[in-house]
Short mmCIF file of C-alpha atoms in Angstrom, two decimals:
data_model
loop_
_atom_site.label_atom_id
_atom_site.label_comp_id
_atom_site.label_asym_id
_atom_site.label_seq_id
_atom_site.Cartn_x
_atom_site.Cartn_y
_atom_site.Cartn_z
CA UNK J 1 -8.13 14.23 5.87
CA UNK J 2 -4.40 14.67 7.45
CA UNK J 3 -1.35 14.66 6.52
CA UNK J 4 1.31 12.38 7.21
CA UNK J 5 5.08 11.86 6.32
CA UNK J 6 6.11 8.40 4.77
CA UNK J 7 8.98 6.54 3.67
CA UNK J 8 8.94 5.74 -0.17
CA UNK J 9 10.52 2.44 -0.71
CA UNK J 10 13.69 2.68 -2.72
CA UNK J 11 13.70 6.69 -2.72
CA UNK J 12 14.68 7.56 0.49
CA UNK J 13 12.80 9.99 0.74
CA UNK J 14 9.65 11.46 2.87
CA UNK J 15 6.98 12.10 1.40
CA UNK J 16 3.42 14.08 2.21
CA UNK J 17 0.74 11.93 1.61
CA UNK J 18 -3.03 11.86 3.11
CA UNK J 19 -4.58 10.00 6.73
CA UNK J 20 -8.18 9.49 7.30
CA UNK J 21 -9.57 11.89 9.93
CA UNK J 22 -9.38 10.52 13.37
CA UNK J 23 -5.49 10.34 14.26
CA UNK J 24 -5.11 12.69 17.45
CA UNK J 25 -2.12 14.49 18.23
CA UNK J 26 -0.83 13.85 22.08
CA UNK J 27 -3.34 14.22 24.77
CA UNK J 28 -4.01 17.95 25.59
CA UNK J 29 -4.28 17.41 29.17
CA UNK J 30 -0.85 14.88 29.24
CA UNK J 31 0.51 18.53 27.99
CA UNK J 32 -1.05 20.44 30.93
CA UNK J 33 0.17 18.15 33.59
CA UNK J 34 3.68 18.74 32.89
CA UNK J 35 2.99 22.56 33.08
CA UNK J 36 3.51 24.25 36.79
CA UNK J 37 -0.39 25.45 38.05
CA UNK J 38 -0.74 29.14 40.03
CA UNK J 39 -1.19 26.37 43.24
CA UNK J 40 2.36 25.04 42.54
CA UNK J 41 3.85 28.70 42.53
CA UNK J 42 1.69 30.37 45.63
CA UNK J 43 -0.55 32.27 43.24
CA UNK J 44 -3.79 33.00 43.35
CA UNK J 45 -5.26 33.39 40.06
CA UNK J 46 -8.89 34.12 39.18
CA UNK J 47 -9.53 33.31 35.47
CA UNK J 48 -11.13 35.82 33.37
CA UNK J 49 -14.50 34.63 31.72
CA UNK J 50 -14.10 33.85 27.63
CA UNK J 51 -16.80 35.70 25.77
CA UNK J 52 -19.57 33.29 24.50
CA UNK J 53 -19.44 32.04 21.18
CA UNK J 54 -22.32 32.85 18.64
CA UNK J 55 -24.91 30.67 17.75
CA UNK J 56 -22.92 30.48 14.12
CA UNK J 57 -19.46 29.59 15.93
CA UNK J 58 -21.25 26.72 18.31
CA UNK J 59 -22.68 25.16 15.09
CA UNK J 60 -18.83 24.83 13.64
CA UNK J 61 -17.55 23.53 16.96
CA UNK J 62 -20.55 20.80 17.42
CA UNK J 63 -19.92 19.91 13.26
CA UNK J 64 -15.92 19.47 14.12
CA UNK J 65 -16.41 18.13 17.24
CA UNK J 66 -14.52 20.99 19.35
CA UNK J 67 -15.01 21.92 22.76
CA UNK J 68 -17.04 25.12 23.09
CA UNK J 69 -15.51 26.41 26.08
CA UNK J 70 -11.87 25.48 24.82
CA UNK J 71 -12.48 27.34 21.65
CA UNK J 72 -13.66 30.27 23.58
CA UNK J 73 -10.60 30.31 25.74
CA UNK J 74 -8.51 29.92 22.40
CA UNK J 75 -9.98 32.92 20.99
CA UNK J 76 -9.00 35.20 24.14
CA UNK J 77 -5.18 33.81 24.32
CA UNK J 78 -2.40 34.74 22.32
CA UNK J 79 -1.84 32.65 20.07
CA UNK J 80 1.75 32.29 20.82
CA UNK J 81 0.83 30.64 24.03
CA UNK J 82 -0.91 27.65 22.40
CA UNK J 83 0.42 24.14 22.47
CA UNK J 84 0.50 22.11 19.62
CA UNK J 85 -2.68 20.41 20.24
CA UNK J 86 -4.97 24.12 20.92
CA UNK J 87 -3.06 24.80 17.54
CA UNK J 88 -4.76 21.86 15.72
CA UNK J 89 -8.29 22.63 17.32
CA UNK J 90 -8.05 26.63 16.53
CA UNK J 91 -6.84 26.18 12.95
CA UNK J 92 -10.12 24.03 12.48
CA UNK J 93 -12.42 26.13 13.77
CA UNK J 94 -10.75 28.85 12.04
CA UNK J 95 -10.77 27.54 8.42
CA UNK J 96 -14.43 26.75 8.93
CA UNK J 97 -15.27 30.36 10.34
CA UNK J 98 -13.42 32.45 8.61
CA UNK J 99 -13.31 30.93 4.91
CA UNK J 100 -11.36 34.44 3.30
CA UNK J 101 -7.56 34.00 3.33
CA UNK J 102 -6.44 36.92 3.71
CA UNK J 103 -8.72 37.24 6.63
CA UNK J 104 -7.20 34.63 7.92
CA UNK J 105 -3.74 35.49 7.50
CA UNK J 106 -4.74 39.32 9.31
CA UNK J 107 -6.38 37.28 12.05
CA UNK J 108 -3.47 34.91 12.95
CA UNK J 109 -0.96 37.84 12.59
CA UNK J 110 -2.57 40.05 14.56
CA UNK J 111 -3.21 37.01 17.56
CA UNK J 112 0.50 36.76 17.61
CA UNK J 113 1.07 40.67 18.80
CA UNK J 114 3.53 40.53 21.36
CA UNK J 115 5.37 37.56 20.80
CA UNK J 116 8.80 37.36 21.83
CA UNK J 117 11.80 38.14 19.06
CA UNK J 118 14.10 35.97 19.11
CA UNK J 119 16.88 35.44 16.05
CA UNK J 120 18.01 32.32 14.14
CA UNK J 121 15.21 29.88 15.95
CA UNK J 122 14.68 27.09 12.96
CA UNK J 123 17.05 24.43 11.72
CA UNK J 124 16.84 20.67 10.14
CA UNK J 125 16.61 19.18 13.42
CA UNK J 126 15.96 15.90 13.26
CA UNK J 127 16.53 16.02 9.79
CA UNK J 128 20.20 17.00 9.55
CA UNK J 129 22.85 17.67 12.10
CA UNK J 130 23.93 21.14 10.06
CA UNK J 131 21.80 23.14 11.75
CA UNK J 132 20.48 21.72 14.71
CA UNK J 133 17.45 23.90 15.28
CA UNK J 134 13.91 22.44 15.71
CA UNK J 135 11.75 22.73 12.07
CA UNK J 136 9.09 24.60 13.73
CA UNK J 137 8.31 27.52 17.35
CA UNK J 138 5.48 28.78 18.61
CA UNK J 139 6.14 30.45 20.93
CA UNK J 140 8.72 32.89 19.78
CA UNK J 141 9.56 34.20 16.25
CA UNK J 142 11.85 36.44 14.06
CA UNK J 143 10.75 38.54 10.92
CA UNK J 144 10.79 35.23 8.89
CA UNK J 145 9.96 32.91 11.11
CA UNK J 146 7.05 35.29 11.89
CA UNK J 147 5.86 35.49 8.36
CA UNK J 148 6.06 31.56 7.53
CA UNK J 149 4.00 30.49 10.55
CA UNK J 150 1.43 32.87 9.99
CA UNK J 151 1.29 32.06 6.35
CA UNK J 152 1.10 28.26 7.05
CA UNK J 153 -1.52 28.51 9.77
CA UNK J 154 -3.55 31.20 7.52
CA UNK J 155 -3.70 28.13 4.95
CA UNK J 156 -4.59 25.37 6.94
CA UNK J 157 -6.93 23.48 9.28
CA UNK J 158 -4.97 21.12 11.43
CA UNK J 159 -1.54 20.78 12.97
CA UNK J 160 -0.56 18.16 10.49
CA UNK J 161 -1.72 20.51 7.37
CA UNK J 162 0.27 23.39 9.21
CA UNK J 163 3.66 21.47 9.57
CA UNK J 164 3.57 20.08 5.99
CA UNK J 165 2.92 23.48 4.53
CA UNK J 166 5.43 24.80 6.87
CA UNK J 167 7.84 23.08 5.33
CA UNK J 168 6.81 23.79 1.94
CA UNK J 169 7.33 27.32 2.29
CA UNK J 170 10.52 27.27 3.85
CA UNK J 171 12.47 25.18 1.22
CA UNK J 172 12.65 25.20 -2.21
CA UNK J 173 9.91 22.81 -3.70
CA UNK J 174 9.94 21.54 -0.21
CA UNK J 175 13.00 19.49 0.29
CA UNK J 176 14.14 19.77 3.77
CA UNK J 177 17.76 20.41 4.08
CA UNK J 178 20.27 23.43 4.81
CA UNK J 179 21.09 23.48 1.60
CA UNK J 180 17.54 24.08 0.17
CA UNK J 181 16.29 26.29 2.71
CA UNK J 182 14.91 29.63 1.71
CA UNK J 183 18.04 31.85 3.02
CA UNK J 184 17.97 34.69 0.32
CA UNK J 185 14.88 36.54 0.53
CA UNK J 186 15.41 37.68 -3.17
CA UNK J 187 17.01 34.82 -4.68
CA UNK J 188 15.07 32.20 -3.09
CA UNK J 189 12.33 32.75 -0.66
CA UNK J 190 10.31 35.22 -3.12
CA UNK J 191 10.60 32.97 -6.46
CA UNK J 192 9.99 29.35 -4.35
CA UNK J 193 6.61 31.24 -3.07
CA UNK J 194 5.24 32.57 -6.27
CA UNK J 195 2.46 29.66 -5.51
CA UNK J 196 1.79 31.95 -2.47
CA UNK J 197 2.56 35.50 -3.68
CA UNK J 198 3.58 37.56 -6.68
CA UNK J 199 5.72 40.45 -6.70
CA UNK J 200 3.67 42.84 -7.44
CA UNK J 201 6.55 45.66 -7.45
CA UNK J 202 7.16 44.98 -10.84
CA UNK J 203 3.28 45.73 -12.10
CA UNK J 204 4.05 49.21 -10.87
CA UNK J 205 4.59 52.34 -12.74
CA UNK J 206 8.36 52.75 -13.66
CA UNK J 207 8.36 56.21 -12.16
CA UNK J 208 7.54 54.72 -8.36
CA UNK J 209 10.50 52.03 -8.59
CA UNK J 210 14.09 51.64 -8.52
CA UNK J 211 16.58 48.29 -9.00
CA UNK J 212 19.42 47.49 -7.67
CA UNK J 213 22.13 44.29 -8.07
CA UNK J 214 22.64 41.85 -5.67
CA UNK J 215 25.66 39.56 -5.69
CA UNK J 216 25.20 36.30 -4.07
CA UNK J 217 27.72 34.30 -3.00
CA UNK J 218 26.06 30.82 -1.51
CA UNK J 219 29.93 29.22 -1.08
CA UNK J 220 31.23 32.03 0.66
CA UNK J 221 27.67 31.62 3.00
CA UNK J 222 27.82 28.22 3.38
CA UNK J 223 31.39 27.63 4.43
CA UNK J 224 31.25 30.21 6.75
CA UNK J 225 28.08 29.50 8.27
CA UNK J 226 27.72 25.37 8.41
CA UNK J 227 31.57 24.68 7.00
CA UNK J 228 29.85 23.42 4.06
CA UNK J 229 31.96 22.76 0.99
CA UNK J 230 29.44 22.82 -2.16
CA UNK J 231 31.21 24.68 -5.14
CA UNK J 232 28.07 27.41 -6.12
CA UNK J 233 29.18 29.43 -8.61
CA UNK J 234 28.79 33.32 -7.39
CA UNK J 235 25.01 35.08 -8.93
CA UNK J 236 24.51 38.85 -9.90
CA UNK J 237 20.56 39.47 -9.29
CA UNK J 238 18.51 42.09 -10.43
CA UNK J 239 15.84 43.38 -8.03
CA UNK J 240 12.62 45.69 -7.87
CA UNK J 241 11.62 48.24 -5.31
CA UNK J 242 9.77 51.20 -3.98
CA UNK J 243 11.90 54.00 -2.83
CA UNK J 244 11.17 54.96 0.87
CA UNK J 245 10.25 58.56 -0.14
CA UNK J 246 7.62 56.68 -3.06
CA UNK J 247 5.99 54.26 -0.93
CA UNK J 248 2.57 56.53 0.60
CA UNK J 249 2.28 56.66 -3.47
CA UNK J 250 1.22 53.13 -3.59
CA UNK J 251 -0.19 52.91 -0.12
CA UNK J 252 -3.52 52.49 -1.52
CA UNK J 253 -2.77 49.63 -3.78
CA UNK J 254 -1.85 47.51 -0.65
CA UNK J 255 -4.15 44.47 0.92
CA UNK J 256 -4.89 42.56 4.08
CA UNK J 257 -2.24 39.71 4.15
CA UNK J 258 0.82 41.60 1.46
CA UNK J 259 4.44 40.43 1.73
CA UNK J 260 6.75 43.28 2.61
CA UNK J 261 10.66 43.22 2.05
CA UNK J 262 12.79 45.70 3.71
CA UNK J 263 15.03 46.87 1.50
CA UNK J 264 18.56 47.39 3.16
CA UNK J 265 21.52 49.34 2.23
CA UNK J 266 24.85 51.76 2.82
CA UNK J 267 24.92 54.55 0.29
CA UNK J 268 28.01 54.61 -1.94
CA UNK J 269 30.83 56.92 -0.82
CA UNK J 270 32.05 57.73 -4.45
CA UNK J 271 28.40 58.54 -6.26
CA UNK J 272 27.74 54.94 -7.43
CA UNK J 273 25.02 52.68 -6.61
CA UNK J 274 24.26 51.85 -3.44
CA UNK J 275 24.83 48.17 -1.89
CA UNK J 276 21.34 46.33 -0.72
CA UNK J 277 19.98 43.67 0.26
CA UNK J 278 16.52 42.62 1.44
CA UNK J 279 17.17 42.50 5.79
CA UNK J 280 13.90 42.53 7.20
CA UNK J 281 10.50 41.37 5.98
CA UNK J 282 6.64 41.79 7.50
CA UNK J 283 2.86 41.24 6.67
CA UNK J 284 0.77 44.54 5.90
CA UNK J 285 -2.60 44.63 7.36
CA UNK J 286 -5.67 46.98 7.18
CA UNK J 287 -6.60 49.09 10.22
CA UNK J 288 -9.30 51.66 9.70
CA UNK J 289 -9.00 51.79 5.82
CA UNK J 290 -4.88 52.38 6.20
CA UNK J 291 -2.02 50.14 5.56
CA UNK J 292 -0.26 48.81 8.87
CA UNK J 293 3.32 46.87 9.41
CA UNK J 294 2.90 43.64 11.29
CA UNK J 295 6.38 42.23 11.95
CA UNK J 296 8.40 40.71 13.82
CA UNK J 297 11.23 42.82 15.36
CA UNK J 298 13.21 43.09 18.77
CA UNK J 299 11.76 42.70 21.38
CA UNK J 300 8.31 41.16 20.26
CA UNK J 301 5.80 40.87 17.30
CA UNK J 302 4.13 44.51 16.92
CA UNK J 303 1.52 46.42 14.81
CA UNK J 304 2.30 50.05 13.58
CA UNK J 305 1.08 52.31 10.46
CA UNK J 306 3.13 52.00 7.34
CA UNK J 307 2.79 55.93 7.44
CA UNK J 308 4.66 55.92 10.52
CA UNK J 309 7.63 53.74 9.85
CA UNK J 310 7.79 55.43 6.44
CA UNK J 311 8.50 58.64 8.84
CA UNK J 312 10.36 56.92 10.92
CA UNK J 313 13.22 55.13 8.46
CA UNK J 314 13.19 58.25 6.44
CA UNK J 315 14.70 60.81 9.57
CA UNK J 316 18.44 61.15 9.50
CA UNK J 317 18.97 59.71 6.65
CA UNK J 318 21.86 62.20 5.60
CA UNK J 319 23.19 61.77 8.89
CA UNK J 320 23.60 57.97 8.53
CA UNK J 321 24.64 58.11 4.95
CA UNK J 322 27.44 60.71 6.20
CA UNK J 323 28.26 57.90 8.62
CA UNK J 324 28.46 54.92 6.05
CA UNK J 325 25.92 53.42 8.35
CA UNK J 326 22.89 51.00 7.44
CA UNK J 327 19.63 52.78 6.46
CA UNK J 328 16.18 51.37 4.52
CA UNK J 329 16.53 52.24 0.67
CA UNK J 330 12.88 51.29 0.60
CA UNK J 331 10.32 48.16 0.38
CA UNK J 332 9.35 45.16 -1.65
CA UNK J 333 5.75 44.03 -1.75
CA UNK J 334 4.01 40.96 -2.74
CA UNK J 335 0.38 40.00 -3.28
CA UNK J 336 -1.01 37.57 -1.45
CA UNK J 337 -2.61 35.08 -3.83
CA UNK J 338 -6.22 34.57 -4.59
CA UNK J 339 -6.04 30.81 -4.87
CA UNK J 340 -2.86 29.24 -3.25
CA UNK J 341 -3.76 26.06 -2.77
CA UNK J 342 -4.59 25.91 -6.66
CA UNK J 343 -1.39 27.51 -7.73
CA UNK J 344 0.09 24.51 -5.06
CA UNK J 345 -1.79 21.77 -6.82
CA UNK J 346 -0.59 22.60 -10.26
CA UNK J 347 3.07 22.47 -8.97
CA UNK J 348 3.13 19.40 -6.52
CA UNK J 349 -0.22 17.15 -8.06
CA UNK J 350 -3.24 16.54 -6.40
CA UNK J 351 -1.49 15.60 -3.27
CA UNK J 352 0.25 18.97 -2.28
CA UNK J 353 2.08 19.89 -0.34
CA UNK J 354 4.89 17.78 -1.23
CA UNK J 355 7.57 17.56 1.69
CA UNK J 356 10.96 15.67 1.49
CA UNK J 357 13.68 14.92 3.35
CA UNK J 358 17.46 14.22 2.54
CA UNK J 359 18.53 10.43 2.11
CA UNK J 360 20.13 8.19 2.23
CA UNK J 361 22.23 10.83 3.25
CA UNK J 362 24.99 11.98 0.88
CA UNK J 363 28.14 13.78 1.62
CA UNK J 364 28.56 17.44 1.60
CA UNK J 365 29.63 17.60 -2.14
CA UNK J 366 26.75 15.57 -3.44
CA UNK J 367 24.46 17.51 -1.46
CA UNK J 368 26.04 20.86 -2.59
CA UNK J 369 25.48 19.32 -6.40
CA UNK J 370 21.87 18.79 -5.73
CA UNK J 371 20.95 21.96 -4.39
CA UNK J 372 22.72 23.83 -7.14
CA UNK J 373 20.86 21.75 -9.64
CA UNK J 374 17.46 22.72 -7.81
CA UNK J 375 18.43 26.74 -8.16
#
């Protein structure tokens, strides 16, 4: 089955529904041809040869009706160099190859290693004209961007699946617009993806945590940022982490395909407690038996031991302290859940994920009033 987007009649709204198999997305090779060749540029390029695919993988390929040789390619190639349409094929050989999750999510992650960072990439576009950013890029990422496609992919098996789920992780209960999107990682990102993962910072012994406060002032943010009028009354927040100096302590606890948060922060000049905020966020991953960082920092998407940037974030931190500079306080993590598609399902019915869009379109105020009501 795949998903499509629909108007409901009298709601104004769209809606994620189900299409019978068979729909293709734009022709592959259409793609291609708009694409300069090594010929066009005076190259002369000798393709390296794709490893064969198993007996196991051809099977999957002749049952989904995929190209052998394409897949092969696929599975050589970054994945931030696929189009849309070696996207769709990959994610459905994937989900029927690699049926673990987590896997999955480790897989896709680590495909996307050296993918170029770039900030502030996603919008509404064409949903709303606030932020005029496409919904959706493959081809470059930052740290959330990063962690949204790879979750989405991880969880689906076709471009249509992908872009609905997408969505549903990047607004709260779905509902495209600037004003629902995900832009606190504390406040709104890590309670609208419980469905996905669960803080799992709070399960943890008392002695290998700290809090801290976080005000958060959505006016202020949205009248600066979009000159968006919409009357949210300011929120204190109370939130859970690891101290830097705590988190080898828990090391072993951590899975193939956890949610990190970087905790952020100055240190407080007169003894008091120090400002934070969660800046940066990333995927852990296992590499022989140890925790790694895969994230999504300048310049490109890279892979390094949690041991290591434990080191690294924890030298000179008098110094920058002493400067009233920014430093990392410590991390958040989040288990990746065992069943999200079940945790979905109970939220959104049968027919998850549920997407929506905005309209008819209402005026600042109103929509300022809705997404208020929705927090």
């Amino acid at each position: 089955m795949k998903r499509f987007w629909t108007r409901h009649a009298g709601a104004g709204l769209l809606a994620v529904g189900l299409l019978p198999a068979g729909g293709a997305l734009a022709d592959e090779a259409s793609q291609a041809a708009a694409r300069p060749d090594a010929t066009s540029l005076g190259l002369s390029i000798v393709a390296p040869q794709s490893a064969p695919l198993t007996e196991f993988e051809l099977a999957i390929c002749e049952e989904h009706g995929l190209k052998p040789e394409k897949i092969a390619e696929l599975k050589d190639r970054p994945l931030y160099t696929y189009s849309e349409a070696e996207v769709d094929a990959y994610l459905r050989f994937l989900h029927a190859s690699m049926p673990k999750l987590a896997d999955r999510v480790g897989h896709l992650a680590r495909k996307n290693i050296g993918q170029p960072y770039e900030l502030y990439l996603l919008g509404e576009a064409p949903f709303e004209v606030y932020d005029p950013q496409p919904i959706y890029c493959l081809d470059r990422s930052d740290c959330v961007v990063f962690v949204e496609h790879t979750y989405a992919m991880a969880l689906s098996w076709d471009w249509p699946t992908f872009m609905a789920v997408l969505q549903r992780i990047r607004y709260i209960d779905g509902e495209i617009g600037v004003l629902t999107r995900n832009h606190y990682t504390e406040a709104d990102w890590n309670p609208s993806n419980q469905w996905l993962v669960r803080d799992m910072t709070d399960r943890l012994p008392r002695r290998l945590t700290d809090s801290y406060t976080i005000k958060i002032d959505r006016a202020r943010f949205f009248k600066n940022r979009y000159e968006l009028e919409t009357g949210h009354e300011l929120e204190h927040l109370d939130v859970s982490y690891v101290p830097v100096e705590r988190v080898m302590d828990i090391a072993g606890r951590l899975r193939e395909g956890d949610f990190v948060n970087f905790v952020y922060g100055h240190a407080s000049t007169s003894g008091g407690d120090p400002a934070c905020w969660v800046g940066h966020v990333g995927l852990i991953v296992i590499e022989d038996g140890e925790p790694h960082l895969l994230h999504s920092a300048a310049p490109r998407v890279r892979m390094e031991p949690l041991a290591k940037v434990v080191e690294r974030v924890m030298a000179g931190v008098d110094e920058r302290d002493a400067a009233g500079k920014r430093r990392t306080f410590g991390f958040k993590f989040h288990r990746l859940a065992a069943d999200p598609w079940a945790n979905l399902r109970s939220i959104d019915g049968p027919e998850a994920p549920r997407v929506t869009v905005p309209g008819p379109f209402a005026a600042p105020g109103e929509l300022g009033d809705r997404a208020q009501a929705r927090r």
